[in-house]
XYZ file of C-alpha atoms in Angstrom:
428
model
C -6.694 -2.926 -121.343
C -9.928 -2.867 -123.356
C -10.485 0.730 -122.328
C -7.046 1.833 -123.488
C -7.353 -0.164 -126.705
C -10.730 1.419 -127.517
C -9.454 4.875 -126.571
C -6.457 4.582 -128.912
C -8.723 3.444 -131.773
C -11.144 6.338 -131.217
C -8.190 8.740 -131.024
C -7.227 7.805 -134.586
C -10.810 8.484 -135.714
C -10.849 11.796 -133.802
C -7.670 12.929 -135.543
C -9.232 12.137 -138.918
C -12.352 14.166 -138.109
C -10.299 17.048 -136.705
C -8.091 17.305 -139.799
C -10.462 16.432 -142.636
C -14.002 17.102 -141.320
C -13.872 20.374 -139.389
C -17.638 20.874 -139.619
C -18.262 17.595 -137.816
C -15.554 18.260 -135.244
C -16.979 21.671 -134.352
C -20.561 20.398 -134.060
C -21.232 18.615 -130.765
C -24.604 17.377 -132.003
C -23.000 15.546 -134.919
C -20.300 14.092 -132.657
C -23.041 12.906 -130.309
C -24.845 11.222 -133.188
C -21.705 9.353 -134.308
C -21.059 8.347 -130.700
C -24.594 6.987 -130.348
C -24.199 4.862 -133.490
C -20.869 3.441 -132.267
C -22.321 2.772 -128.804
C -25.407 0.997 -130.159
C -23.293 -1.365 -132.264
C -20.913 -1.913 -129.329
C -23.805 -2.724 -126.989
C -25.122 -5.274 -129.454
C -21.667 -6.860 -129.698
C -21.305 -6.879 -125.915
C -24.639 -8.597 -125.274
C -24.107 -11.210 -127.998
C -20.622 -11.956 -126.648
C -21.624 -12.042 -122.976
C -24.689 -14.205 -123.646
C -22.351 -17.005 -124.771
C -24.500 -17.599 -127.836
C -23.416 -19.586 -130.862
C -20.421 -18.119 -132.670
C -22.628 -17.599 -135.740
C -24.578 -14.876 -133.886
C -21.660 -12.483 -134.456
C -22.808 -12.180 -138.077
C -25.995 -10.599 -136.773
C -24.094 -7.527 -135.525
C -25.357 -4.632 -137.647
C -22.086 -3.075 -138.748
C -23.481 -2.607 -142.318
C -26.242 -0.438 -140.816
C -23.649 1.872 -139.245
C -21.683 1.953 -142.517
C -24.706 2.937 -144.606
C -26.069 5.393 -142.054
C -22.832 7.354 -141.742
C -22.361 7.379 -145.530
C -25.856 8.737 -146.139
C -25.708 11.252 -143.285
C -22.200 12.482 -144.163
C -20.257 11.039 -147.100
C -18.529 7.871 -148.294
C -15.147 8.709 -146.727
C -16.639 9.245 -143.290
C -18.657 6.068 -143.846
C -15.593 3.989 -144.749
C -13.319 5.296 -141.989
C -16.142 4.786 -139.490
C -16.594 1.215 -140.740
C -12.922 0.430 -140.122
C -12.953 2.004 -136.644
C -16.222 0.349 -135.611
C -15.052 -3.031 -136.920
C -11.779 -2.817 -134.958
C -13.662 -1.911 -131.775
C -16.139 -4.783 -132.191
C -13.399 -7.314 -132.902
C -11.657 -6.090 -129.750
C -14.842 -6.577 -127.731
C -14.984 -10.116 -129.069
C -11.510 -10.896 -127.781
C -9.539 -9.575 -130.780
C -11.403 -11.733 -133.286
C -9.307 -11.195 -136.445
C -11.606 -13.131 -138.759
C -14.632 -11.132 -137.613
C -12.639 -7.933 -138.252
C -11.874 -8.922 -141.863
C -15.476 -9.916 -142.537
C -16.863 -6.708 -141.025
C -14.546 -4.359 -142.916
C -15.122 -6.109 -146.249
C -18.911 -6.192 -145.894
C -19.065 -2.665 -144.449
C -17.004 -1.315 -147.351
C -19.443 -2.851 -149.834
C -22.313 -1.294 -147.876
C -20.677 2.127 -148.190
C -20.257 1.602 -151.928
C -23.952 0.839 -152.439
C -25.172 4.127 -150.950
C -22.315 6.494 -151.804
C -24.255 8.069 -154.701
C -27.754 7.447 -153.430
C -30.501 9.145 -155.457
C -33.601 7.888 -153.635
C -34.471 6.083 -150.426
C -35.516 2.920 -152.261
C -31.918 2.514 -153.404
C -31.055 1.505 -149.842
C -32.751 -1.842 -150.416
C -30.407 -2.846 -153.233
C -27.745 -3.000 -150.520
C -29.205 -6.361 -149.485
C -27.454 -8.127 -152.363
C -24.091 -6.452 -151.759
C -24.151 -7.076 -148.012
C -25.035 -10.710 -148.615
C -22.278 -10.972 -151.224
C -19.755 -9.436 -148.824
C -20.659 -11.800 -146.026
C -20.789 -14.848 -148.301
C -17.357 -14.266 -149.849
C -15.648 -13.389 -146.558
C -17.320 -16.213 -144.607
C -16.323 -18.799 -147.218
C -12.756 -17.431 -147.314
C -12.431 -17.457 -143.512
C -14.038 -20.908 -143.222
C -11.632 -22.398 -145.752
C -8.698 -21.026 -143.759
C -10.046 -22.420 -140.490
C -11.309 -25.654 -142.105
C -14.770 -25.172 -140.611
C -17.382 -27.866 -141.024
C -20.268 -27.574 -143.452
C -22.701 -27.044 -140.562
C -20.743 -24.060 -139.222
C -20.513 -22.479 -142.684
C -24.253 -23.010 -143.169
C -25.159 -21.417 -139.813
C -22.838 -18.461 -140.458
C -24.433 -17.789 -143.852
C -27.959 -18.055 -142.410
C -27.189 -15.358 -139.812
C -25.413 -13.260 -142.457
C -28.482 -13.573 -144.697
C -30.670 -12.333 -141.824
C -28.321 -9.394 -141.289
C -28.397 -8.594 -145.018
C -32.196 -8.617 -144.959
C -32.629 -6.474 -141.847
C -29.822 -3.939 -142.436
C -31.517 -2.002 -145.296
C -34.790 -1.857 -143.331
C -33.066 -0.542 -140.201
C -31.009 1.923 -142.245
C -34.134 3.281 -143.951
C -35.900 3.902 -140.650
C -32.894 5.206 -138.741
C -31.950 7.626 -141.534
C -35.289 9.411 -141.160
C -34.941 9.311 -137.358
C -31.447 10.832 -137.294
C -32.381 13.455 -139.900
C -35.268 14.680 -137.750
C -33.690 14.404 -134.300
C -30.263 15.820 -135.171
C -31.495 18.282 -137.795
C -29.345 16.856 -140.578
C -30.177 17.481 -144.209
C -28.979 14.683 -146.469
C -28.893 14.532 -150.252
C -32.010 12.365 -150.005
C -33.900 15.328 -148.533
C -32.608 17.624 -151.261
C -33.755 15.140 -153.907
C -37.228 15.054 -152.414
C -37.349 18.865 -152.342
C -36.367 19.040 -156.024
C -39.461 17.046 -157.015
C -41.766 19.397 -158.932
C -44.783 17.927 -157.141
C -43.454 19.435 -153.901
C -46.025 21.983 -152.570
C -43.502 24.838 -152.534
C -42.421 24.352 -156.141
C -46.012 23.816 -157.298
C -46.952 27.143 -155.740
C -44.151 28.939 -157.574
C -45.200 27.294 -160.866
C -48.816 28.358 -160.392
C -48.495 31.839 -158.867
C -45.227 33.044 -160.406
C -44.544 31.089 -163.625
C -41.944 33.584 -164.845
C -40.039 33.283 -161.597
C -40.249 29.499 -161.838
C -38.697 29.477 -165.321
C -35.964 31.822 -164.096
C -35.295 29.468 -161.167
C -35.146 26.452 -163.485
C -32.485 28.075 -165.638
C -30.494 29.060 -162.562
C -30.738 25.561 -161.104
C -29.061 24.046 -164.160
C -26.349 26.730 -164.175
C -25.428 26.467 -160.504
C -25.605 22.673 -160.475
C -23.047 22.440 -163.269
C -20.818 25.122 -161.745
C -20.917 23.511 -158.287
C -19.971 20.163 -159.768
C -16.956 21.709 -161.522
C -15.532 23.167 -158.288
C -16.401 20.200 -156.030
C -19.158 22.025 -154.154
C -22.501 20.314 -153.489
C -24.345 20.417 -156.843
C -27.594 19.081 -155.402
C -27.677 21.690 -152.637
C -26.958 24.444 -155.165
C -29.694 23.184 -157.489
C -32.371 22.987 -154.798
C -31.333 26.342 -153.346
C -31.801 27.902 -156.790
C -35.274 26.372 -157.146
C -36.484 27.945 -153.885
C -34.450 31.169 -153.727
C -37.269 33.394 -155.027
C -40.189 31.708 -153.291
C -41.029 35.049 -151.654
C -42.167 36.407 -155.023
C -45.302 34.225 -154.864
C -46.900 36.792 -152.531
C -46.917 39.640 -155.074
C -45.623 38.110 -158.337
C -46.938 40.931 -160.524
C -44.353 43.318 -159.046
C -41.491 41.389 -160.634
C -40.667 41.838 -164.292
C -40.468 38.140 -165.200
C -44.117 37.684 -164.175
C -45.492 40.757 -165.956
C -47.386 39.908 -169.132
C -47.926 43.478 -170.330
C -45.318 45.962 -171.525
C -46.108 48.298 -168.617
C -43.966 47.911 -165.527
C -45.785 48.564 -162.241
C -42.646 50.132 -160.792
C -42.755 52.908 -163.409
C -45.528 54.524 -161.378
C -44.051 53.841 -157.965
C -41.680 55.891 -155.864
C -38.199 54.266 -155.951
C -38.215 54.031 -152.161
C -41.468 52.077 -152.317
C -40.038 49.818 -155.022
C -36.971 49.115 -152.893
C -39.237 48.255 -149.963
C -41.182 45.762 -152.110
C -37.982 44.080 -153.316
C -36.699 43.709 -149.761
C -40.060 42.315 -148.700
C -39.827 39.382 -151.111
C -36.752 38.224 -149.211
C -38.447 38.526 -145.807
C -41.631 36.874 -147.081
C -39.558 34.145 -148.726
C -37.866 33.254 -145.424
C -41.244 33.089 -143.665
C -42.709 30.954 -146.436
C -39.718 28.596 -146.366
C -40.061 28.179 -142.598
C -43.760 27.415 -143.030
C -42.837 24.689 -145.532
C -40.253 23.340 -143.043
C -37.433 23.768 -145.535
C -33.946 23.044 -144.143
C -31.900 26.010 -142.966
C -29.306 25.237 -145.659
C -32.003 26.006 -148.279
C -33.448 29.008 -146.428
C -29.966 30.601 -146.449
C -30.150 30.953 -150.230
C -33.116 33.346 -149.994
C -31.335 36.347 -148.399
C -27.799 35.436 -149.443
C -28.419 35.424 -153.189
C -28.833 39.204 -152.911
C -26.357 39.729 -150.096
C -26.121 43.440 -149.336
C -26.171 44.485 -152.995
C -27.560 47.863 -153.954
C -30.717 48.020 -156.089
C -28.946 50.044 -158.742
C -31.945 50.764 -160.963
C -34.038 52.308 -158.177
C -31.031 54.051 -156.636
C -30.310 55.823 -159.926
C -34.021 56.563 -160.366
C -34.109 58.211 -156.938
C -31.138 60.399 -157.811
C -32.912 61.554 -160.983
C -36.236 62.211 -159.247
C -34.710 63.990 -156.252
C -31.636 65.883 -157.558
C -31.613 68.231 -154.555
C -31.788 65.434 -152.025
C -28.881 63.422 -150.650
C -29.665 59.828 -151.592
C -28.351 57.314 -149.100
C -27.102 54.082 -150.681
C -28.107 52.113 -147.601
C -31.772 52.878 -148.317
C -31.425 50.849 -151.519
C -29.380 47.923 -150.276
C -30.637 44.467 -149.362
C -30.293 43.519 -145.710
C -28.035 40.510 -146.339
C -26.271 38.515 -145.053
C -23.611 38.014 -147.695
C -23.078 34.510 -149.101
C -21.010 32.370 -146.729
C -20.855 29.116 -148.709
C -19.704 28.234 -152.197
C -23.234 27.272 -153.199
C -24.892 30.526 -152.095
C -22.111 32.577 -153.703
C -22.533 30.723 -157.000
C -26.267 31.446 -156.953
C -25.711 35.156 -156.313
C -23.468 35.372 -159.377
C -25.751 33.210 -161.534
C -28.851 35.205 -160.620
C -27.306 38.487 -161.743
C -25.768 37.018 -164.905
C -28.959 35.278 -166.061
C -31.322 38.200 -165.393
C -28.991 40.737 -167.031
C -28.430 38.530 -170.082
C -32.167 37.987 -170.457
C -32.705 41.761 -170.676
C -30.214 42.209 -173.544
C -31.629 43.119 -176.952
C -28.582 41.828 -178.799
C -27.009 38.597 -177.597
C -23.816 37.014 -178.848
C -20.864 35.331 -177.190
C -18.770 38.489 -176.927
C -21.556 40.539 -175.337
C -22.501 37.736 -172.935
C -18.852 37.258 -171.929
C -18.491 40.977 -171.217
C -21.679 40.987 -169.136
C -20.558 38.008 -167.041
C -17.029 39.412 -166.590
C -18.379 42.772 -165.411
C -20.983 41.286 -163.057
C -18.333 39.140 -161.384
C -16.067 42.186 -161.029
C -18.862 44.320 -159.565
C -19.765 41.678 -156.980
C -16.128 41.206 -155.952
C -15.408 44.958 -155.791
C -18.537 45.489 -153.667
C -17.286 42.914 -151.178
C -20.182 40.526 -151.710
C -17.899 37.475 -151.861
C -15.757 38.446 -148.868
C -17.408 35.875 -146.594
C -17.587 33.091 -149.171
C -14.923 30.359 -149.389
C -14.675 30.655 -153.188
C -11.092 30.941 -154.424
C -10.012 32.982 -157.456
C -9.372 29.809 -159.422
C -12.883 28.551 -158.593
C -14.397 31.907 -159.562
C -12.679 31.630 -162.932
C -14.133 28.138 -163.473
C -17.634 29.288 -162.461
C -17.359 32.232 -164.821
C -16.568 30.018 -167.804
C -19.405 27.643 -166.931
C -21.889 30.529 -166.827
C -20.677 31.940 -170.135
C -21.010 28.529 -171.771
C -24.524 28.033 -170.346
C -25.785 31.501 -171.275
C -24.345 31.361 -174.795
C -25.995 27.965 -175.268
C -29.346 29.239 -174.008
C -29.268 32.269 -176.300
C -28.008 30.622 -179.479
C -29.358 31.728 -182.860
C -32.060 29.775 -184.666
C -32.904 29.636 -188.357
C -36.148 31.155 -189.560
C -38.581 28.389 -190.415
C -40.752 28.425 -193.585
C -43.938 30.481 -193.191
C -42.703 31.791 -189.847
C -44.047 35.291 -190.542
C -47.458 33.891 -191.410
C -47.500 31.870 -188.178
C -46.941 35.072 -186.210
C -50.112 36.601 -187.650
C -53.603 36.027 -186.202
C -56.119 33.674 -187.862
C -53.709 31.635 -189.902
C -55.333 30.040 -192.923
C -54.086 26.581 -193.819
């Protein structure tokens, strides 16, 4: 009977994952991780129940830990549905304890709420107050219904207090454990990677300052665009910060890092230039692997170029070698094409920002035309064929980019004595 009851409960959860969380359903490693969490809580419930300990010990079952873990590792919906399922299973193991079920769901839901928009690991510890509040309110409510004695209420709250104290500590440690063992990248990891004191970002700032400024502008553009279309804005932002990390090897070969008016590529064969541009992608992937960056971030490095043709050097080759058949494939990046919304957004932002920056005259009409044409060129070239972006989302992203680029290139008034300031040896 217990087996069939548990099976029917897990079937409901399986249907939810199958319909609404395809990525989890198709990943056996993630399913194993969820199963381990459910089993650990169930084992704790089993041992406490079989040991015939005081009834108050049930409030030491770490359901809030499971709630917070699954919210941090996945999202708040998975966290909440898991809380309900786990609570039903545990109440069943305790002989269909209805009051324990109500207490667990209420406290677990508050736990999910506290970490649903987590911005740093320390935030986990504020959950202590919410878990304690959840237990206190539900225990008092249940005790009033059952007309429990003062001693029972006191013991229940003491065990609930202990649970509230230990749950954030266990969650903190287990989050790191599950991230490493099951190769999961949470928003907490992305936040840590976006810290400018991170070795990778510090290297870009030092060795390729122009590239770093370009990446900063892109990060703000893609973050806003991703937020508008319900993609992962934090993933998009961090991906933009690291997408050109390969340029740190030979930064002087990229225009944004050149301080003189002379471009090194002017004296290079276009085939050699194309080779150098491809190399920054390959070197970037190697560098990212050395820094142990998550695969979700590494994907941005090749995908932000996709299989686009290096138009400038392709046209240069046709001019230099008019009698030679110029193969487009010799001037294309190796790919792959973007396969997520975030990588596709970065590809579009990268082209729009760099092209706009090269314009001599910048106004809203010109910027809008540039963005419209770049989007069209990428779509016509098939670069977005593997991305899940819809036409309505592309339209939203386009408007976000236009707004950002117009704002970045707005006109400024000429300040008094501005011409004098531009001259050397200003005399006050």
